[in-house]
Coordinates of C-alpha atoms and ligand atoms in Angstrom, one line a residue:
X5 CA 0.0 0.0 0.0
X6 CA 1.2 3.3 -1.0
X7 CA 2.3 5.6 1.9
X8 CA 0.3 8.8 1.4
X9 CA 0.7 9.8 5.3
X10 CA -2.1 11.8 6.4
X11 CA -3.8 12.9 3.4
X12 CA -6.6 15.3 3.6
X13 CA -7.5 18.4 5.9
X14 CA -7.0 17.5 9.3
X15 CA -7.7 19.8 11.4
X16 CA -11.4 20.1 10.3
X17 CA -13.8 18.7 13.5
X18 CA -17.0 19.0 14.5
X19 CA -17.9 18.4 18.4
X20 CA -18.5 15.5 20.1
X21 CA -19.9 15.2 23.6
X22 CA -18.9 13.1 26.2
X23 CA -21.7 10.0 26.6
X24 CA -24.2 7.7 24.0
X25 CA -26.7 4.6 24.9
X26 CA -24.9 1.2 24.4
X27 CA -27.2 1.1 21.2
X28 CA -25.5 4.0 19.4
X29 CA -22.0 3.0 20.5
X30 CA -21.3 2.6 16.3
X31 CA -23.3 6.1 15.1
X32 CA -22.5 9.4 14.4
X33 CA -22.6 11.5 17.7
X34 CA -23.8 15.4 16.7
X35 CA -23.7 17.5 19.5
X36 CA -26.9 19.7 19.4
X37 CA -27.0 21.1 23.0
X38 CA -24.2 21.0 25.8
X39 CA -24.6 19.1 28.9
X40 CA -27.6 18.7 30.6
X41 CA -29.9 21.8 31.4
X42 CA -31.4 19.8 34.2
X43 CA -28.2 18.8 35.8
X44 CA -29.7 18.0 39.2
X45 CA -30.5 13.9 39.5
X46 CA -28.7 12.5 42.8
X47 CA -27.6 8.9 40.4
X48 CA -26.2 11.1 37.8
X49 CA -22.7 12.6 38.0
X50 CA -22.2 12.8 33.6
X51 CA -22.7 16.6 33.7
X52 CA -21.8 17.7 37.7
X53 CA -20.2 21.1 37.6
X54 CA -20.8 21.7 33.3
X55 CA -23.0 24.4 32.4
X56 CA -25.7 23.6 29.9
X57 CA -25.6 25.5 26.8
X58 CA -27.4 25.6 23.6
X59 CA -25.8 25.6 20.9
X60 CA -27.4 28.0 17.6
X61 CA -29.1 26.0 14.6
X62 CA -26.1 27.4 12.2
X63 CA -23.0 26.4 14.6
X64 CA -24.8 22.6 14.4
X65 CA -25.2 22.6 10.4
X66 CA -21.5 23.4 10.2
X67 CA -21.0 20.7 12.3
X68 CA -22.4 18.7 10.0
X69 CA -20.8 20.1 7.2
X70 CA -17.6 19.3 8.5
X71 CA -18.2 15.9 8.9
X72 CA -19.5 15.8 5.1
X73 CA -16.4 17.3 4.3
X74 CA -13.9 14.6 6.7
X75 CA -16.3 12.1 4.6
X76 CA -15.6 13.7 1.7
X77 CA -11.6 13.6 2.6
X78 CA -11.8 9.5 3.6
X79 CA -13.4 9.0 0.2
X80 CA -10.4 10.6 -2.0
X81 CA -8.1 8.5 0.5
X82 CA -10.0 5.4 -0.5
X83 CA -9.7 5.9 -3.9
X84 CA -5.6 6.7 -3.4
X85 CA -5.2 3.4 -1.5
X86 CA -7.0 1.8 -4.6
X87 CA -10.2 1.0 -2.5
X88 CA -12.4 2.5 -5.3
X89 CA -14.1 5.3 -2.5
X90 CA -15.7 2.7 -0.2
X91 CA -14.2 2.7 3.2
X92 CA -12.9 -0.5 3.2
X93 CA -11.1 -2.5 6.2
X94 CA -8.1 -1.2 4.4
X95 CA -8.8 2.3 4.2
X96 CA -10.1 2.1 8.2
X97 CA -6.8 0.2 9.1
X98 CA -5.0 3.1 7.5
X99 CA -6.8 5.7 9.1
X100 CA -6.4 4.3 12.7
X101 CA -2.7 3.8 11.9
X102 CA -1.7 7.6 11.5
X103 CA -2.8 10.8 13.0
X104 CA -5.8 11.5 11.8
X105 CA -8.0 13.1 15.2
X106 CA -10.9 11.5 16.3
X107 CA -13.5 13.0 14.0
X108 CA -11.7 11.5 11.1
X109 CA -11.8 8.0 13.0
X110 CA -15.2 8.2 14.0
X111 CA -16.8 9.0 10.2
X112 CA -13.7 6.3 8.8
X113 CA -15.7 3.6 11.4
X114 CA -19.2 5.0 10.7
X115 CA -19.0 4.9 6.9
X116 CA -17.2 1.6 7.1
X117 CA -20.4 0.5 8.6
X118 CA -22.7 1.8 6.7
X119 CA -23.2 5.0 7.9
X120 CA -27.0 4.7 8.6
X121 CA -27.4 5.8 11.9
X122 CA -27.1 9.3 13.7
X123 CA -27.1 10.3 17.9
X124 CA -28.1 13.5 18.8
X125 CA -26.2 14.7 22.0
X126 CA -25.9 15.9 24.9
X127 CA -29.2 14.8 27.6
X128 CA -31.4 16.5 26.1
X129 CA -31.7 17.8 22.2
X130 CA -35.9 18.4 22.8
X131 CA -34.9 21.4 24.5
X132 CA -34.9 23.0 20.9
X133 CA -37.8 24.5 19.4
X134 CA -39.4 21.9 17.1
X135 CA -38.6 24.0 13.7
X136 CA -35.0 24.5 15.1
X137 CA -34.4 20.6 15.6
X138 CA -36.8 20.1 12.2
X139 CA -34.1 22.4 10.3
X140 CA -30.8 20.4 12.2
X141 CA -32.2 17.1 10.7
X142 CA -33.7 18.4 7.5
X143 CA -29.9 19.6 6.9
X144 CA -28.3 16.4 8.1
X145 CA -30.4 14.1 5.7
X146 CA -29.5 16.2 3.0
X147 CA -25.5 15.9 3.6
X148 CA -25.9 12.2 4.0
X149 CA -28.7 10.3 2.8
X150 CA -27.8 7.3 3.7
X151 CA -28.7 7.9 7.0
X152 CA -32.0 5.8 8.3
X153 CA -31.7 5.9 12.1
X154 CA -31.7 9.5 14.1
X155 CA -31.9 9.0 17.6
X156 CA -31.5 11.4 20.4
X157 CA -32.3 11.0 24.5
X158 CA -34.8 13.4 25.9
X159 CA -36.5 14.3 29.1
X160 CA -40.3 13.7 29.9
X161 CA -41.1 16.9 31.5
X162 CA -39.5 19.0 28.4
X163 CA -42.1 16.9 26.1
X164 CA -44.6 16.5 28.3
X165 CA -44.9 20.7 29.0
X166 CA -43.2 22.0 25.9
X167 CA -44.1 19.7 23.2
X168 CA -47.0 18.7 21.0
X169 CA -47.9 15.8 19.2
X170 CA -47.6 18.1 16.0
X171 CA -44.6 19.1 17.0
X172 CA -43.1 15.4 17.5
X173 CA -44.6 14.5 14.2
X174 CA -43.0 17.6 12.8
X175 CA -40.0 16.0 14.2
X176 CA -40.2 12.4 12.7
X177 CA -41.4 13.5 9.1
X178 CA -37.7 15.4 9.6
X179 CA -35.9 12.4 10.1
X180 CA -35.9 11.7 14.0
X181 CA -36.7 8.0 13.9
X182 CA -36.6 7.1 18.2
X183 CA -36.1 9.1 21.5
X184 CA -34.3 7.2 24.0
X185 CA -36.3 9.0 27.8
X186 CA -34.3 7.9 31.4
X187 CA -38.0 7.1 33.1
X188 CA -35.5 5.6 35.6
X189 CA -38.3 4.9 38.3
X190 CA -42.5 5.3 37.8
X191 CA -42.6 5.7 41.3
X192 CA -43.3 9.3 42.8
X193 CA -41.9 9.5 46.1
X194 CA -38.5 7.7 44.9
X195 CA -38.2 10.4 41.8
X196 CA -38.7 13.2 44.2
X197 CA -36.4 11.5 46.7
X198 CA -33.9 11.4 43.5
X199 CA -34.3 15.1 42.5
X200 CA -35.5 13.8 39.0
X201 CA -37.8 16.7 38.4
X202 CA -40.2 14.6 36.6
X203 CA -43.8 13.4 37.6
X204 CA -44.6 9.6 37.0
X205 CA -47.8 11.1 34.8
X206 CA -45.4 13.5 33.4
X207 CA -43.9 10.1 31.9
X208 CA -47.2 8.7 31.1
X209 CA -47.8 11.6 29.2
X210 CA -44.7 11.6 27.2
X211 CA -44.4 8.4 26.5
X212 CA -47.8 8.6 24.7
X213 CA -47.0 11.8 22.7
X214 CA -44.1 9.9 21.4
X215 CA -45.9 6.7 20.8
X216 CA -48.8 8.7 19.3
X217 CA -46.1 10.9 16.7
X218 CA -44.9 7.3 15.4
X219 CA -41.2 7.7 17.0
X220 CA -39.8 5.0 18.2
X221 CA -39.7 4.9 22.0
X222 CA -36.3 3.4 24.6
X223 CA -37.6 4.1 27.8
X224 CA -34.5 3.7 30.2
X225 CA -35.2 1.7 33.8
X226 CA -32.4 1.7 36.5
X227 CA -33.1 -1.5 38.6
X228 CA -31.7 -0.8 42.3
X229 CA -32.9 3.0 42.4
X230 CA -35.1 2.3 45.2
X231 CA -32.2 0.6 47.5
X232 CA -33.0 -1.9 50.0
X233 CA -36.3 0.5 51.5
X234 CA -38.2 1.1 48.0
X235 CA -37.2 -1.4 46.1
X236 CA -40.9 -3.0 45.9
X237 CA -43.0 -0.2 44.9
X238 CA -39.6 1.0 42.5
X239 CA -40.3 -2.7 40.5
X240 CA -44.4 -2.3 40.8
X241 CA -45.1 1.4 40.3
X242 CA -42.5 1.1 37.2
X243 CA -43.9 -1.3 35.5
X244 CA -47.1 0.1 36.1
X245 CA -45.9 3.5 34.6
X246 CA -44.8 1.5 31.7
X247 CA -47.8 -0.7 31.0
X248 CA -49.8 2.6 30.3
X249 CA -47.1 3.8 27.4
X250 CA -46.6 0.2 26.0
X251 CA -42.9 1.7 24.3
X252 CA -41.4 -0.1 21.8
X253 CA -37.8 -0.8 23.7
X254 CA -38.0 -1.0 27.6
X255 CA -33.8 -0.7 28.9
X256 CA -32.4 -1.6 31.8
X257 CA -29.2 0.4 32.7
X258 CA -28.5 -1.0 36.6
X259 CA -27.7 1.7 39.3
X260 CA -24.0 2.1 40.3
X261 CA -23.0 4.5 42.5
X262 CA -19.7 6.8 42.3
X263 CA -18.4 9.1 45.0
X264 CA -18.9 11.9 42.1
X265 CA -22.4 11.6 42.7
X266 CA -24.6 13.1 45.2
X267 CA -26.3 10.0 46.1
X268 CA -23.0 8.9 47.5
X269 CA -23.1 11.1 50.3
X270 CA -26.8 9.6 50.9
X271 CA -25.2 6.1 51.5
X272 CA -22.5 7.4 53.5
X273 CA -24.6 9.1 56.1
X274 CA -26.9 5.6 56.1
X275 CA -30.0 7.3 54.6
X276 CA -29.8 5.1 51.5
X277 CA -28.8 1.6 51.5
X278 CA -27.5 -0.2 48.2
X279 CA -28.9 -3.3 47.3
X280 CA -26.6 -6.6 46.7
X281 CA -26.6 -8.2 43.3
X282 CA -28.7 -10.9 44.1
X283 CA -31.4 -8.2 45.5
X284 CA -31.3 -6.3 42.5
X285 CA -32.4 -9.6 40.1
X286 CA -35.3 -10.6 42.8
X287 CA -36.1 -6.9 42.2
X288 CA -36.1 -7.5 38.4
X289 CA -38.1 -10.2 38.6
X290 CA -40.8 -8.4 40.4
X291 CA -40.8 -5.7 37.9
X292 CA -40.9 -8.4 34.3
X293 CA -43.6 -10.1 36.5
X294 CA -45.3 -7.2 36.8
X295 CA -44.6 -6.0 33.4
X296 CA -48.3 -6.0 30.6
X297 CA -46.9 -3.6 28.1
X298 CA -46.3 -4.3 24.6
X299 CA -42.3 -3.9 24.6
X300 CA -39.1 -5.0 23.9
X301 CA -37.3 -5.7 27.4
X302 CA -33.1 -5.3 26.4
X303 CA -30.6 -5.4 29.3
X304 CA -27.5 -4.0 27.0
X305 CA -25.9 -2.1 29.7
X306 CA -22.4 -3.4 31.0
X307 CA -23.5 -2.9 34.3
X308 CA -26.6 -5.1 34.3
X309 CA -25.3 -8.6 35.7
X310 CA -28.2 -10.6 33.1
X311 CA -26.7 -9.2 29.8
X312 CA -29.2 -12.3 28.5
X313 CA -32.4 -10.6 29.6
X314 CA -33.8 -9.7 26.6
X315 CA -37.1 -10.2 24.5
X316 CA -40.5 -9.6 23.6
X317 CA -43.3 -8.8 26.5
X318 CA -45.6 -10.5 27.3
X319 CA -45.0 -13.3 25.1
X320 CA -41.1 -14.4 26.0
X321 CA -42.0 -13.5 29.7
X322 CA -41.6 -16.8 31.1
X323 CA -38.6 -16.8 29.5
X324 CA -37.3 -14.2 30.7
X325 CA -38.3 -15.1 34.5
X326 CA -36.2 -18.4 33.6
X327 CA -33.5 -16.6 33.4
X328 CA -33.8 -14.7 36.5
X329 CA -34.7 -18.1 38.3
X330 CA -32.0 -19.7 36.9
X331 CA -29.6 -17.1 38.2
X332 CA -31.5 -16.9 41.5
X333 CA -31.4 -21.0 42.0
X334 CA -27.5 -20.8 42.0
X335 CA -25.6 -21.5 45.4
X336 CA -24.3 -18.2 47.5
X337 CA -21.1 -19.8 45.8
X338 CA -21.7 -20.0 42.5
X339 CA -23.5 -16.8 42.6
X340 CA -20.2 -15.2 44.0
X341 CA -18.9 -16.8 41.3
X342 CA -20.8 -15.8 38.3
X343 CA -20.8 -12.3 39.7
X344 CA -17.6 -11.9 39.5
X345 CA -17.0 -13.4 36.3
X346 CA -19.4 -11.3 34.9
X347 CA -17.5 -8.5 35.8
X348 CA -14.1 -9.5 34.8
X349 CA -15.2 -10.0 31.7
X350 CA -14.8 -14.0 31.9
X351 CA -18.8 -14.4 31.4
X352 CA -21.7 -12.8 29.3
X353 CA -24.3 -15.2 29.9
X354 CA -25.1 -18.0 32.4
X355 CA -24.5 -20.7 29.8
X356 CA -20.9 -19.6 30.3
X357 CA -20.3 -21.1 33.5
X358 CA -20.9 -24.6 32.5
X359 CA -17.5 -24.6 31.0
X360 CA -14.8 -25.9 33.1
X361 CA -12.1 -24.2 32.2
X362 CA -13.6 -20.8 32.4
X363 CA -15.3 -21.6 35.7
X364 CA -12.0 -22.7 37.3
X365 CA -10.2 -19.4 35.8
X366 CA -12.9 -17.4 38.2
X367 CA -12.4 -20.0 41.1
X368 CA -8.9 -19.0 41.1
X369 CA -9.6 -15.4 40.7
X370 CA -12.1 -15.4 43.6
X371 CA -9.4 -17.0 45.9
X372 CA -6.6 -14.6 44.9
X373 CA -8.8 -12.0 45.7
X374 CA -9.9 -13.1 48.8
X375 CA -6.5 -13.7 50.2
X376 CA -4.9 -10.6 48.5
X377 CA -7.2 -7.6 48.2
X378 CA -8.1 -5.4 50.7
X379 CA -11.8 -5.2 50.1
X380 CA -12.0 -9.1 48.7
X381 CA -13.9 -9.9 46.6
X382 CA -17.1 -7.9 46.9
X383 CA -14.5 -4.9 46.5
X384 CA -13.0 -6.1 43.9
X385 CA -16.3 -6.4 42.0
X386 CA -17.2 -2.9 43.0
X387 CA -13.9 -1.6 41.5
X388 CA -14.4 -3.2 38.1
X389 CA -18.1 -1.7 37.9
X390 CA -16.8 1.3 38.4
X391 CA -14.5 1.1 35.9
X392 CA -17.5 0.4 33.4
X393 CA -18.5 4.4 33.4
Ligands
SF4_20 S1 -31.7 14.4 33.4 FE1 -30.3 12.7 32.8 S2 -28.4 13.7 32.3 FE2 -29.6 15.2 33.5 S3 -28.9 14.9 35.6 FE3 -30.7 13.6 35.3 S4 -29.9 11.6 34.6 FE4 -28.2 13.1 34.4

């Protein structure tokens, strides 16, 4: 291959905010606002101390002209390197081997993969007036075509007070194909408690709007909210939020708690107690019993210890509770040990520890960690969650 160094304009970017759902991990992030303008959850420590900002309709369309142009740039690379302008393994491998910054990378690994889908950043891009956002995505579909997927997260209360069904539809005939809300808990008391600044019928009611608009809806659980005090009416009153919207994808995203976050102090003074891992599946099976809606259940968060918990509501239910049972049935010992497994990185499913070798490899773990680190292995496991954000 012909050494053509760092062809192209470099130094053109666009921004890129700091955090995407699991699901987008392979779109193209476009920042539309900065931070989070609600900043104020006690779980959430992503935006602590960053101002939120908006950022003007024209600043985001050159954005997105400056990634047409870095697409532009990898095409007349691919056809030096003789790959015909497709972004080939070839032409990736040669990006990712020089200096070209991260924009460059992330278009080089979008268009390698098609380049279909699109995340909106930061928390919240429904901030926006309806035309602005319309005019964003109007301008984005023309650059790139190609692009079939436009997803962004937003809050509840902003749609439930600001925005109308018109307005959503507005929104989807623009391009803006699902909304991915952090409903978190459907429980009153506990979202109060949390400082979510959201009302479960606030939910209700956007979830509908969004249903009702034909945008596809990812409402975003967190399983171990309600600690060892709550953690009944969390799993009941959720799924009862949720079997009034019905969304298409229902997420689980388990709580993990950094000292960054103000929920940490909560703990530390013995307000809040966390529960165990064990707790948190018992909870989860409460809340997929309790589950009618017409959904999607995914559990495609790192942190979740099921990573297998997925499928259609009501119908794959009893599967689903398998799962969970099959987990739950385990000895404290085996538990101990898929948990840790899991976490290491050893594991993605149960299924996993039927295999000897694997199994044994955690066995030893667990008694090297036991002997040698200071907070054994429960520590240990703690460490490498926190490592997953
Ligand atoms: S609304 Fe979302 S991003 Fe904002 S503080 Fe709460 S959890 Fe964090």
């Amino acid at each position: 291959m012909q050494d053509i160094s760092c062809f192209g304009m470099q130094d053109i970017r666009f921004e890129i905010g700091p955090i995407r759902p699991p699901s987008e991990a392979y779109s193209l992030l476009l920042r539309i606002t900065r931070n989070c303008p609600w900043n104020k959850c006690l779980f959430c420590h992503i935006y602590k101390g960053r101002r939120f900002e908006r950022r003007s309709v024209k600043e985001v369309k050159e954005d997105i002209d400056n990634a047409y142009r870095i697409a532009q740039q990898l095409r007349e690379l691919s056809w030096r390197l003789g790959a015909g302008g497709e972004i080939s393994r070839e032409v990736l491998h040669y990006v990712f081997g020089h200096p070209y910054n991260e924009c460059f990378r992330m278009i080089a690994l979008w268009l390698h993969l098609g380049g279909r889908t699109v995340f909106l950043q930061d928390a919240n891009s429904l901030v926006l007036k309806a035309q602005d956002l319309a005019e964003i995505l109007t301008h984005l579909k023309e650059r790139f075509p190609q692009v079939e997927r436009i997803t962004s997260y937003a809050r509840s209360r902003t749609i439930a007070r600001t925005k109308t069904v018109e307005d959503l539809k507005l929104l989807r005939e623009a391009g803006l194909t699902r909304l991915h809300l952090g409903l978190e808990t459907g429980w009153d008391p506990l979202l109060d408690y949390m400082r979510k600044g959201v009302t479960a019928s606030q939910h209700i009611e956007a979830g509908r709007k969004i249903m009702e608009a034909g945008i596809e809806l990812s409402e975003y659980v967190m399983p171990g909210l309600g600690g060892r005090r709550w953690w009944r009416e969390h799993a009941l009153k959720t799924a009862e939020v949720l079997n009034q919207i019905s969304p298409h994808f229902i997420r689980l995203r388990t709580l993990m708690v950094l000292p960054q976050m103000p929920l940490w102090e909560r703990i530390r003074e013995g307000e809040f107690e966390l529960e165990s891992e064990e707790e948190v599946v018992r909870e989860i099976r409460l809340f997929v019993e309790s589950l009618e809606a017409e959904s999607y259940l995914v559990s495609d968060h790192i942190l979740n210890l099921l990573g297998e918990l997925e499928g259609k509501i009501p119908e794959e239910k009893p599967k689903l509770l398998g799962i969970i049972d099959r987990f739950l049935s385990l000895s404290p010992d085996e538990k101990l040990n898929f948990c840790l497994g899991r976490r290491a990185g050893v594991y993605e499913r149960l299924d996993d520890m039927e295999d000897l070798v694997r199994f044994n490899q955690v066995e030893e773990l667990k008694r090297k960690l036991e002997r040698e680190y200071p907070g054994g292995v429960e520590g240990a496991i703690f460490r490498m969650k926190e490592a997953f954000l």
